[in-house]
Coordinates of C-alpha atoms and ligand atoms in Angstrom, one line a residue:
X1 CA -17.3 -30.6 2.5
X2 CA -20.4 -29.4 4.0
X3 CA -22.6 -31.4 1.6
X4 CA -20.6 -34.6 2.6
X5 CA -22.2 -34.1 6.1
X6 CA -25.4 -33.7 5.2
X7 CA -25.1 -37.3 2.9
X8 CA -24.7 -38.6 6.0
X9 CA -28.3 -38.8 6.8
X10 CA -29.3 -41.2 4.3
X11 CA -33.3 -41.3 5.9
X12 CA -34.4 -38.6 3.8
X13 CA -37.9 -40.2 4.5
X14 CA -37.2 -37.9 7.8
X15 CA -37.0 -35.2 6.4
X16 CA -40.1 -35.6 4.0
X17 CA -42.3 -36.6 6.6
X18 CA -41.6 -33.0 8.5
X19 CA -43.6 -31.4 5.4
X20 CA -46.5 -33.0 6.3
X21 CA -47.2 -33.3 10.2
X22 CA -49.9 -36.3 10.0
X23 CA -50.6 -39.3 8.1
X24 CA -51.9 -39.8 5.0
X25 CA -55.3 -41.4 5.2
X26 CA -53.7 -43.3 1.7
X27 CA -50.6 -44.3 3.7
X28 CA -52.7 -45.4 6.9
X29 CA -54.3 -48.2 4.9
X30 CA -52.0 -48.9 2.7
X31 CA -49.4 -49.4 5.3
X32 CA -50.1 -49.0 8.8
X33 CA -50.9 -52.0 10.9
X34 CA -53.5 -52.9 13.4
X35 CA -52.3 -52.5 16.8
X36 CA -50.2 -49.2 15.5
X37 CA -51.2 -45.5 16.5
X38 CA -52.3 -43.0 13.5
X39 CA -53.1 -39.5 13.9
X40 CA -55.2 -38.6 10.8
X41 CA -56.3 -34.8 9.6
X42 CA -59.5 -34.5 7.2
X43 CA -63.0 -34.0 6.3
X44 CA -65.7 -36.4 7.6
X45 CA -67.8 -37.3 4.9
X46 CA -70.4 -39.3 6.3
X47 CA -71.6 -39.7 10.4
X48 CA -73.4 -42.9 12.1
X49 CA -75.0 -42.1 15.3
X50 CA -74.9 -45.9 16.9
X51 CA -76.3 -45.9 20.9
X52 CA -72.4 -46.3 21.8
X53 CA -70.7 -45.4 19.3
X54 CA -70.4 -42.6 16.2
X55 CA -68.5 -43.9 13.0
X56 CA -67.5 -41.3 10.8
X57 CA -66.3 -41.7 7.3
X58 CA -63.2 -39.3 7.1
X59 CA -60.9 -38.6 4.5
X60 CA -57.7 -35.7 3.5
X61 CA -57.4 -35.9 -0.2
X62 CA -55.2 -38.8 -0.4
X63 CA -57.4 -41.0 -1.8
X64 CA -60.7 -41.8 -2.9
X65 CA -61.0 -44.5 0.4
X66 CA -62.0 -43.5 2.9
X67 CA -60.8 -44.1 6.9
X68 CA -63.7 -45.3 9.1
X69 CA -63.2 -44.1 13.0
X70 CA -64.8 -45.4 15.6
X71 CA -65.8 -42.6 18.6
X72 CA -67.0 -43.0 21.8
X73 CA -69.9 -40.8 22.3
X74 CA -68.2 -39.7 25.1
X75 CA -66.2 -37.7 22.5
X76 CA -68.7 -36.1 20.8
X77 CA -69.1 -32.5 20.6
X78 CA -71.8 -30.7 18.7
X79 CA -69.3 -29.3 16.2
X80 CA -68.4 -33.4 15.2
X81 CA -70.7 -33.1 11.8
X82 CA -70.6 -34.0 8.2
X83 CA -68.5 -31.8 6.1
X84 CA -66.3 -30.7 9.7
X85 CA -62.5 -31.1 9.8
X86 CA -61.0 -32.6 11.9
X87 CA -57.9 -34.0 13.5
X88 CA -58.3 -37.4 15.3
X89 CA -55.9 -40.1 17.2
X90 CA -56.4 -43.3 18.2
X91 CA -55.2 -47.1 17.4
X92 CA -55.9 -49.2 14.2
X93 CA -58.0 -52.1 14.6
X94 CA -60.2 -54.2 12.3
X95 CA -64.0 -53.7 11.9
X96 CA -66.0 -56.9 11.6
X97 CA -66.1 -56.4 8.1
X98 CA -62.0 -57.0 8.3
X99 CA -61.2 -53.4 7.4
X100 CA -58.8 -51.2 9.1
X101 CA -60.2 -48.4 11.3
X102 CA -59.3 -46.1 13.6
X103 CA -60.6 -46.4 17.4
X104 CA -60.2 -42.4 18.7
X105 CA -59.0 -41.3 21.7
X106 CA -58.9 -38.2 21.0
X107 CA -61.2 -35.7 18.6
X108 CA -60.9 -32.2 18.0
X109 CA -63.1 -30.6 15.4
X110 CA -60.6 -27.4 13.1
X111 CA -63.5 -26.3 11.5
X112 CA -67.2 -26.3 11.6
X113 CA -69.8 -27.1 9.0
X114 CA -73.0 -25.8 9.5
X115 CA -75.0 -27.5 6.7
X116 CA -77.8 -24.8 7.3
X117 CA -75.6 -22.2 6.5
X118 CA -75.7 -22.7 2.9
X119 CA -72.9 -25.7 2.6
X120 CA -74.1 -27.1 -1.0
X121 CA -73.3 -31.1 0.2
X122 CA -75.2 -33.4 1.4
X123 CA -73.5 -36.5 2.8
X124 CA -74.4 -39.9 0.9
X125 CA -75.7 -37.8 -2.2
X126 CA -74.4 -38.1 -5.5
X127 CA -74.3 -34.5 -6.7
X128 CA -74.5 -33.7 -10.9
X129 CA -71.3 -32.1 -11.8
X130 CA -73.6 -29.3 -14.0
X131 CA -74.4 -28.8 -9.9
X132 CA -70.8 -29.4 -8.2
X133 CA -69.4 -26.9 -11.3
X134 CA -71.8 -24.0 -9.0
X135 CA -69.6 -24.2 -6.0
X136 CA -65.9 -24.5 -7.8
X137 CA -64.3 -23.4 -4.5
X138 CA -65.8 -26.2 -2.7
X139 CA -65.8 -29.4 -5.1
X140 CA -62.7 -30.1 -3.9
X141 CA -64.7 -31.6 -0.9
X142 CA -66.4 -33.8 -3.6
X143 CA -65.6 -37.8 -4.2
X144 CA -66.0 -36.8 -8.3
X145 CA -63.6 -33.9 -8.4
X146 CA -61.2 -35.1 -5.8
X147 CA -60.6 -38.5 -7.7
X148 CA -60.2 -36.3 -10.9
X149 CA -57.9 -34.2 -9.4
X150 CA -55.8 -37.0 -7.8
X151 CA -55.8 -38.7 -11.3
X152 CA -54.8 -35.4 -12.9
X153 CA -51.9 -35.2 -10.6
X154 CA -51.2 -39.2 -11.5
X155 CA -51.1 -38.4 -15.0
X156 CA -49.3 -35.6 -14.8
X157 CA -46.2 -37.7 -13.2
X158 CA -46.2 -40.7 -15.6
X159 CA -45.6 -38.3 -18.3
X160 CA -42.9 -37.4 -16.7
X161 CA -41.5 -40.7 -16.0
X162 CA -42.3 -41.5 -19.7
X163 CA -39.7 -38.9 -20.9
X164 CA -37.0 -39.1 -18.4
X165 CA -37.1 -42.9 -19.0
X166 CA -36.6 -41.7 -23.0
X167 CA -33.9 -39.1 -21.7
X168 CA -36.6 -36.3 -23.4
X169 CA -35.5 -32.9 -21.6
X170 CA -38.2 -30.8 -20.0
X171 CA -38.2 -27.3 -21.0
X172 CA -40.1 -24.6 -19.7
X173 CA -41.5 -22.5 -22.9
X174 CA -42.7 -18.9 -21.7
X175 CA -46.8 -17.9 -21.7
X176 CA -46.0 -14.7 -22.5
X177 CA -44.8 -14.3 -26.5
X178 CA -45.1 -12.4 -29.7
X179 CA -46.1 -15.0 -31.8
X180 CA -49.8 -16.6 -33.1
X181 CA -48.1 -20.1 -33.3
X182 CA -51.5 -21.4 -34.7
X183 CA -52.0 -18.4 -37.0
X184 CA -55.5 -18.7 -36.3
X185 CA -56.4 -15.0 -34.5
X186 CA -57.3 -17.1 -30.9
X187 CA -54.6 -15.0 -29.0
X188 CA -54.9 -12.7 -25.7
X189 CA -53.2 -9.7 -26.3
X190 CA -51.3 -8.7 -23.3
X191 CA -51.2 -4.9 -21.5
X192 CA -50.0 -3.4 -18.3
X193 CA -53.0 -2.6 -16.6
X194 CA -51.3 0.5 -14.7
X195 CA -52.2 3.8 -15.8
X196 CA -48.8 5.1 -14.4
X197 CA -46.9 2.8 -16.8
X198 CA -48.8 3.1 -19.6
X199 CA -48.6 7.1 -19.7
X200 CA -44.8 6.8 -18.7
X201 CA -44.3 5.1 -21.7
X202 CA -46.8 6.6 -23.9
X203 CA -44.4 9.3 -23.6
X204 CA -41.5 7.9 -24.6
X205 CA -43.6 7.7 -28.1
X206 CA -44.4 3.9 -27.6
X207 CA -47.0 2.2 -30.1
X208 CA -49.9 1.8 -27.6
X209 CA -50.3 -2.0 -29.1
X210 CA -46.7 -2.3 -27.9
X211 CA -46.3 -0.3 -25.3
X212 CA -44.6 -2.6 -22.3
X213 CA -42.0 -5.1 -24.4
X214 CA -42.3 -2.9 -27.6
X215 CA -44.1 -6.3 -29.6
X216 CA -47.5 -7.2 -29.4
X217 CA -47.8 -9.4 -26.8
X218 CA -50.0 -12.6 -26.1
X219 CA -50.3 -15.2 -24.3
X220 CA -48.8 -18.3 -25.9
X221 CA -51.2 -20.7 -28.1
X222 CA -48.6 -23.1 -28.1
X223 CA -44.8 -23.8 -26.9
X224 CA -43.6 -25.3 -30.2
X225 CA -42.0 -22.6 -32.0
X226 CA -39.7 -21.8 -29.2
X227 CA -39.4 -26.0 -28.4
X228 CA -38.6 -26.3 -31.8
X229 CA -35.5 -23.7 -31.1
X230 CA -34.5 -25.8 -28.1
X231 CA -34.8 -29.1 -29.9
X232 CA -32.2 -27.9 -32.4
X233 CA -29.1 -27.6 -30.0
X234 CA -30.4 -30.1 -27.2
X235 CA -32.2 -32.9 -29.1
X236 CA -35.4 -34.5 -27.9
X237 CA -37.2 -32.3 -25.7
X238 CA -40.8 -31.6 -24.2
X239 CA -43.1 -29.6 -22.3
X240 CA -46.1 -29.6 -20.1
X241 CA -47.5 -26.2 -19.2
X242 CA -50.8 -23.7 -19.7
X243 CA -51.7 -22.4 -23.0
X244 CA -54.3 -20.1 -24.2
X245 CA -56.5 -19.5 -26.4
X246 CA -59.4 -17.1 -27.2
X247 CA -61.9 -19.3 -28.8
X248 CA -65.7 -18.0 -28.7
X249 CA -66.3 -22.0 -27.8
X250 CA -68.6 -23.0 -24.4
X251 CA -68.4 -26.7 -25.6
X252 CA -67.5 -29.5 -23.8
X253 CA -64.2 -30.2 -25.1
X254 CA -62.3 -26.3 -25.1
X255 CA -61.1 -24.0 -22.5
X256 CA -59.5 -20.8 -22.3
X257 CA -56.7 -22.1 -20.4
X258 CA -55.9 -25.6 -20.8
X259 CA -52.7 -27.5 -20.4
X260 CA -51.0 -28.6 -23.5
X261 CA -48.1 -31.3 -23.4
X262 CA -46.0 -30.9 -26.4
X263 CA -43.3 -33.2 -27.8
X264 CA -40.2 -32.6 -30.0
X265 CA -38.5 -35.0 -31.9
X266 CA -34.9 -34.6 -32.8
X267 CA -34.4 -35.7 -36.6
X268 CA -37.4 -37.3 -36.9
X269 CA -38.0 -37.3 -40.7
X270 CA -41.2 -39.9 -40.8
X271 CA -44.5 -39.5 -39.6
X272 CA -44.8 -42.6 -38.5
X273 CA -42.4 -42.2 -35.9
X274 CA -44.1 -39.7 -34.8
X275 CA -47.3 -41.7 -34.8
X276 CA -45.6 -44.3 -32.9
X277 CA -44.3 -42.1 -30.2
X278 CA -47.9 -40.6 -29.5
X279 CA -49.4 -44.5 -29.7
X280 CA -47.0 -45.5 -27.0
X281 CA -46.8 -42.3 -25.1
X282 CA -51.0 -42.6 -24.3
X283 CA -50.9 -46.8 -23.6
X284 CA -48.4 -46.0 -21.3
X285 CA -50.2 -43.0 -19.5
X286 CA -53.5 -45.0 -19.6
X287 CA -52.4 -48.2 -18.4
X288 CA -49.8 -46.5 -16.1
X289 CA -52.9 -44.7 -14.6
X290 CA -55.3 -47.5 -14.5
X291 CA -52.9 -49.2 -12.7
X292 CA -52.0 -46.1 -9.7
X293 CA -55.6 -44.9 -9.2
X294 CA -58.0 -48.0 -10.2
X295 CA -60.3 -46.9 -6.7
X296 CA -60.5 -42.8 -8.7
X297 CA -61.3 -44.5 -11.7
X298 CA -64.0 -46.3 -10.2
X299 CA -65.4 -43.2 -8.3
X300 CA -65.6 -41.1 -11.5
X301 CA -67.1 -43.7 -13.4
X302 CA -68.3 -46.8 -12.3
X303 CA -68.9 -48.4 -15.9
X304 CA -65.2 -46.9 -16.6
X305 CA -63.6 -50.3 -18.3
X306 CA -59.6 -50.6 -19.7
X307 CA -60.4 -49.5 -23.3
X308 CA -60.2 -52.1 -25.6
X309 CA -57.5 -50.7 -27.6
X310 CA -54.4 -50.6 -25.0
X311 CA -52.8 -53.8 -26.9
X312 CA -54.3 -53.0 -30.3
X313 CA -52.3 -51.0 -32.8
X314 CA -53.9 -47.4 -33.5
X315 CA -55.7 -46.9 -37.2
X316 CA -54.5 -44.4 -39.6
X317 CA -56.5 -43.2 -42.1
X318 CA -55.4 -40.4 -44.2
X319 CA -57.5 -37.5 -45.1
X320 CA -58.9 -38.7 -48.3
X321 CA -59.8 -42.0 -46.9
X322 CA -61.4 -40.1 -44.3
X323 CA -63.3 -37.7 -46.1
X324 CA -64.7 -41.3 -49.0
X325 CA -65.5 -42.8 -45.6
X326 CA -67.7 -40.2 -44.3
X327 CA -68.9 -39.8 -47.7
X328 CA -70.3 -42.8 -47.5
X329 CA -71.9 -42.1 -44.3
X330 CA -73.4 -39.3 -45.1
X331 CA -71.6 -36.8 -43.6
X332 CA -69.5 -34.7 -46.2
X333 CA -66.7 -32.8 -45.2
X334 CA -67.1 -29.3 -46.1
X335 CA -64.2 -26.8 -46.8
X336 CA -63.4 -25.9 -43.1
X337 CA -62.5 -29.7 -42.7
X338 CA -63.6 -32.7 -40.2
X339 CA -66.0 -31.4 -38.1
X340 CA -66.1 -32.9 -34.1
X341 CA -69.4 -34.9 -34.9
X342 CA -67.3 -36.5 -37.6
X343 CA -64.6 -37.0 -35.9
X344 CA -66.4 -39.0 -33.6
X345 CA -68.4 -41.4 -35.8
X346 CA -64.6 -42.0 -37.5
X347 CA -63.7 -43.2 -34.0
X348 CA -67.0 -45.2 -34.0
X349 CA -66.3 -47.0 -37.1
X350 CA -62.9 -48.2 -36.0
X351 CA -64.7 -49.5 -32.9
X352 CA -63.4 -47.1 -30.5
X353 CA -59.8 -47.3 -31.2
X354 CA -57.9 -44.2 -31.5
X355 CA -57.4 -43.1 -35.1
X356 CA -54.5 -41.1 -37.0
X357 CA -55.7 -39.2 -39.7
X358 CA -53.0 -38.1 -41.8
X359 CA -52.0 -35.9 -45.0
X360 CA -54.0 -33.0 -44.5
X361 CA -54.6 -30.8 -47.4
X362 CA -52.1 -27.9 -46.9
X363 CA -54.8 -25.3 -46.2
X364 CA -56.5 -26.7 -43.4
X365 CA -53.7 -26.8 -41.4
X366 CA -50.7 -24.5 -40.3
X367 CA -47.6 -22.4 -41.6
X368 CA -45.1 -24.6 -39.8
X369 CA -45.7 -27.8 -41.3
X370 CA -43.9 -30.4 -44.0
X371 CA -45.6 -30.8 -47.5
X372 CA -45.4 -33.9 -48.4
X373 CA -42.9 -35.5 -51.1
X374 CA -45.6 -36.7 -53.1
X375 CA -47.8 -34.6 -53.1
X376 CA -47.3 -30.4 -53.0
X377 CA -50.9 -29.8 -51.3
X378 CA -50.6 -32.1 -48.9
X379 CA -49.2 -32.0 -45.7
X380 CA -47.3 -34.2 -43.2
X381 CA -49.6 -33.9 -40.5
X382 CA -51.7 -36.0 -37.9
X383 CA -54.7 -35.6 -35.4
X384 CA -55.5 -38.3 -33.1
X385 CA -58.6 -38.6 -32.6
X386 CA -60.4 -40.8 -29.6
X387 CA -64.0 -41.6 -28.3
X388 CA -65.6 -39.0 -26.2
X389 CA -62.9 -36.1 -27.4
X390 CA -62.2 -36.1 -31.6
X391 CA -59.1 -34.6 -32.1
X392 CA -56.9 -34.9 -28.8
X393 CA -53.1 -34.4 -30.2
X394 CA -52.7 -32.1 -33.1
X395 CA -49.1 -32.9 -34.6
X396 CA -46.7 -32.9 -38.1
X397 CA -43.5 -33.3 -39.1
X398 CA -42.1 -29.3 -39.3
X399 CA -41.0 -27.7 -42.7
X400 CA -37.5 -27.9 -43.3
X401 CA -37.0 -26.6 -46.2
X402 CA -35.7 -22.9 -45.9
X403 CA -37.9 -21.5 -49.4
X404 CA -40.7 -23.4 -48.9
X405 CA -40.8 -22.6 -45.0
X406 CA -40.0 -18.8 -46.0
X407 CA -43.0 -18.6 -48.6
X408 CA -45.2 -19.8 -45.9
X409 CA -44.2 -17.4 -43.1
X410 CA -46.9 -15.6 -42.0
X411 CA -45.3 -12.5 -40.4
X412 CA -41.7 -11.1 -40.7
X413 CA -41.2 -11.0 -36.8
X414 CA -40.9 -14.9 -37.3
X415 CA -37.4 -14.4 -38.9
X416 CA -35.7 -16.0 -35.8
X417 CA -38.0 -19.3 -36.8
X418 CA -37.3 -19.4 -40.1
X419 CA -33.9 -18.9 -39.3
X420 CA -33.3 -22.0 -37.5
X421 CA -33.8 -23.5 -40.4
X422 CA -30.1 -21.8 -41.8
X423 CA -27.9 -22.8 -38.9
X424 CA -27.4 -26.5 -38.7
X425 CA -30.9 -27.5 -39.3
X426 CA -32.5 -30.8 -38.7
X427 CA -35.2 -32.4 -39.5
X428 CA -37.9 -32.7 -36.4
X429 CA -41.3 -33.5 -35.6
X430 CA -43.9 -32.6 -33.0
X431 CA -47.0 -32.6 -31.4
X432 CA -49.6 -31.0 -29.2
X433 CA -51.6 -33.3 -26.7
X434 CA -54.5 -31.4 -24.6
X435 CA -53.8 -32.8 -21.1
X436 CA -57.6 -32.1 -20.1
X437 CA -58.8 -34.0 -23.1
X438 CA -56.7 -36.3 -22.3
X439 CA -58.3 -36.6 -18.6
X440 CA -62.0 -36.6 -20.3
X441 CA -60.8 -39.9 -22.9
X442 CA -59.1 -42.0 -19.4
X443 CA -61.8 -41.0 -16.6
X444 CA -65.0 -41.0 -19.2
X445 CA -65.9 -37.3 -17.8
X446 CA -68.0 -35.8 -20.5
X447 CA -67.3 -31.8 -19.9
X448 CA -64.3 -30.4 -19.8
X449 CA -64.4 -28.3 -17.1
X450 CA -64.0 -31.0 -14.7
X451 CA -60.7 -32.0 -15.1
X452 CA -58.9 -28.8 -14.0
X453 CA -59.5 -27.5 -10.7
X454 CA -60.4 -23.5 -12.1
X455 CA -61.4 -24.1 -15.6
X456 CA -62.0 -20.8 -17.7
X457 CA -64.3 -20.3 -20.8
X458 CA -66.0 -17.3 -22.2
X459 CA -67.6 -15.0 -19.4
X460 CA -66.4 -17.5 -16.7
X461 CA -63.3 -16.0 -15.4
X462 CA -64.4 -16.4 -11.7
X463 CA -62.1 -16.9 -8.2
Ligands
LIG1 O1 -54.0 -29.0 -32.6 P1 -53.4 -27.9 -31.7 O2 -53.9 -26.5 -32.0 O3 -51.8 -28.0 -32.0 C1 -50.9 -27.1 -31.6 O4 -51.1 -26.1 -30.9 C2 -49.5 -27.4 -32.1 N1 -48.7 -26.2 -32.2 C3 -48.9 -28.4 -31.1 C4 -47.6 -28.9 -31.5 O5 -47.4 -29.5 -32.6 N2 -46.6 -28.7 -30.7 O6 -53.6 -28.2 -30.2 C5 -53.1 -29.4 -29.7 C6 -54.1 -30.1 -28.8 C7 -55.5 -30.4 -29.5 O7 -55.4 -31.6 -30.2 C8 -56.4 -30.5 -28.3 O8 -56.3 -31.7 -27.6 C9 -55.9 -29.4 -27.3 O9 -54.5 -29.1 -27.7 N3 -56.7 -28.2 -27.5 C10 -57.6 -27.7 -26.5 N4 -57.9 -28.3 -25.4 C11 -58.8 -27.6 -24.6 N5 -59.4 -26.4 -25.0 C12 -59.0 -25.8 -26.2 N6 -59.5 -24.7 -26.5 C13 -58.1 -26.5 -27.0 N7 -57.5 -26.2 -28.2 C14 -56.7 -27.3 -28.5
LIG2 MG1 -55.5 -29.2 -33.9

């Protein structure tokens, strides 16, 4: 058999390193040895004019360390300046200081950076990110958004490792839908945009709210409905993709697109197993992280610090609890519910560790979830709530019970939900984490629209 052959070449390192013709500036001193040749392909970041020789700081995105090479002036051209790629050779040595660097033979500038021109950097500079957030299709070149990004990507993979070590299948839910998961009016309604089609099918006597799939359509709020219909034939399953939503909120903690990982748990009838998935899900991502990108850590934050909590057991608090607690403080909860400065001083009197506050009275929160046994206004729900963020997973156990779910249904196009619930229903539970909340809490970045690399909010819809 064909495939047979190609087993044969068991170095698939060989064919990996074809993708990327160069090495890694993270690999280089990780790996590479002095004495060895390394051809490296980057940004310079920061030039030292010496009498003999120029030292430039260059890195490619790999990490947040940076190569040092060592030029002969010989081999300078005017072009060599900060912010230039570039694509060097030469051997590894080691600098006085005992750090590998890279003595060039050979330097050829890609692309030129003419600071004058308008480039927004300046090298040694620590730039505000209110000021980095003006150039978003450059701040890649920056230390803070690089690291973020790198961390993001770091984050993004331990998830994954979390669930396939938990056999948890990954399922793609679709962005476009005809359902208000939430039920709470924050959708984008989505239309064909060509005149042509629209008419075409304006003719065919089409509802112009439905014209192109013949629903309403949005983009999704959320993957659960549809995970939930996937959990009940395939078991535990979860997914990890953009979601939407049309808030009128510039704060700090929303988006218009964010990335939501969402988790469903195959007969999962307590809420404290649900509670316990969540607690060990975010120690493992956070010390998983801390542990793979310590030097991006350090470049987003300095004073960045393991949180106290990783081998503390989470607080939970239910809602009343909550609400006497605040009481106390001052703060009373009003009838929309636990406002985000409260949910931070909660956080504040547990010391900084994470808190679950549960059973929810039934009307703050949404169509799809359990009431509780003991209590018919009450809800089996949770919201995690952490320093810097509030709320940062929104979760319940789901409603089960066919009546009770059916009394609660907030539109008859969710018959296919509700139907689940006849065929060979289990009991599950699930839960919503915002992956760029989750990025603020780990990296200690205070806005939002840091930790994506083209974040979107209300009348910022730019590149
Ligand atoms: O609490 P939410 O609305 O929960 C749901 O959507 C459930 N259907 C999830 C589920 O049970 N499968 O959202 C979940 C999380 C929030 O806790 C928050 O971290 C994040 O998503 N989030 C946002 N993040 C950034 N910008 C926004 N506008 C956000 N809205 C929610
Ligand atoms: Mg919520």
């Amino acid at each position: 058999m064909w495939f047979k052959n190609l087993l044969k070449f068991r170095d698939f390192s060989k064919i990996s390193n074809s993708s990327r013709n160069y090495t890694a500036i993270a690999s280089v001193l990780e790996k590479a040895n002095v004495g060895e040749f390394a051809e490296v392909k980057g940004w310079v970041k920061n030039l030292r004019v010496q009498k003999e020789l120029i030292f430039a700081d260059v890195t490619d995105g790999s990490s947040a360390k940076r190569l040092q090479i060592v030029i002969p002036k010989k081999l300078k051209t005017d072009a060599l300046t900060y912010g230039s790629s570039v694509h060097i050779t030469g051997k590894l040595s080691c600098s006085p200081r005992g750090q590998l660097e890279l003595a060039a033979d050979s330097v050829k500038v890609l692309g030129e950076c003419v600071v004058a021109d308008g480039y927004p950097f300046n090298p040694r500079t620590t730039h505000p990110p209110e000021y980095i957030r003006q150039f978003m299709h450059l701040r890649a070149r920056t230390n803070y958004i690089s690291s973020i990004l790198r961390v993001r990507n770091a984050v993004t993979k331990h998830i994954h490792d979390f669930y396939t070590s938990k056999d948890y299948m990954h399922v793609h839910t679709p962005m476009l839908t005809s359902n208000d998961c939430e039920g709470a009016g924050e959708v984008f309604k989505v239309q064909p945009d060509n005149e042509e089609t629209v008419k075409a099918m304006m003719q065919e006597g089409r509802d112009r709210d439905a014209i192109y799939f013949g629903t309403k359509t949005f983009l999704t709020v959320s993957g659960q409905l549809h995970l939930e219909a996937i959990c009940r034939g395939m078991g535990n399953v979860y997914t990890l993709g953009p979601t939407f939503r049309a808030e009128n909120s510039r704060s700090r903690l929303h988006l218009s697109e964010f990335y939501m990982l969402e988790g469903e748990i195959a007969f999962c009838d307590n809420i404290k197993d649900l509670q316990s998935h969540v607690e060990e899900l975010l120690k493992y991502v956070f010390i998983k992280t801390r542990d793979t990108n310590e030097a991006d850590l350090y470049s987003i934050d300095k004073d960045n610090k393991a949180p106290l909590w990783l081998d503390k057991e989470f607080i939970t608090v239910t809602y009343e609890e909550a609400r006497i607690l605040l009481d106390k403080k001052g703060m009373s909860i009003t009838e929309e519910g636990i406002n985000k400065e409260q949910e931070l001083a909660l956080v504040d009197y547990c010391n900084g560790v994470p808190v679950f506050v549960v059973k929810w009275p039934k009307n703050l929160k949404s169509f799809y979830m359990k009431e509780c046994e003991d209590d018919p206004n009450k809800v089996d729900a949770l919201d995690l709530l952490t320093s810097i963020t509030g709320e940062l997973v929104g979760g319940s156990l789901r409603e089960d019970n066919y009546d009770k779910l059916k009394s609660k249904l907030p539109s008859d196009s969710l018959g296919w939900y509700l139907e689940l619930r006849k065929f060979g229903n289990i009991p599950t539970g699930g839960f919503g984490l915002g992956l760029e909340r989750l990025l603020q809490s780990l990296c200690g970045v205070a806005n939002i629209k840091d930790t994506l690399p083209f974040p979107r909010w209300p009348h910022n819809c730019s590149l």
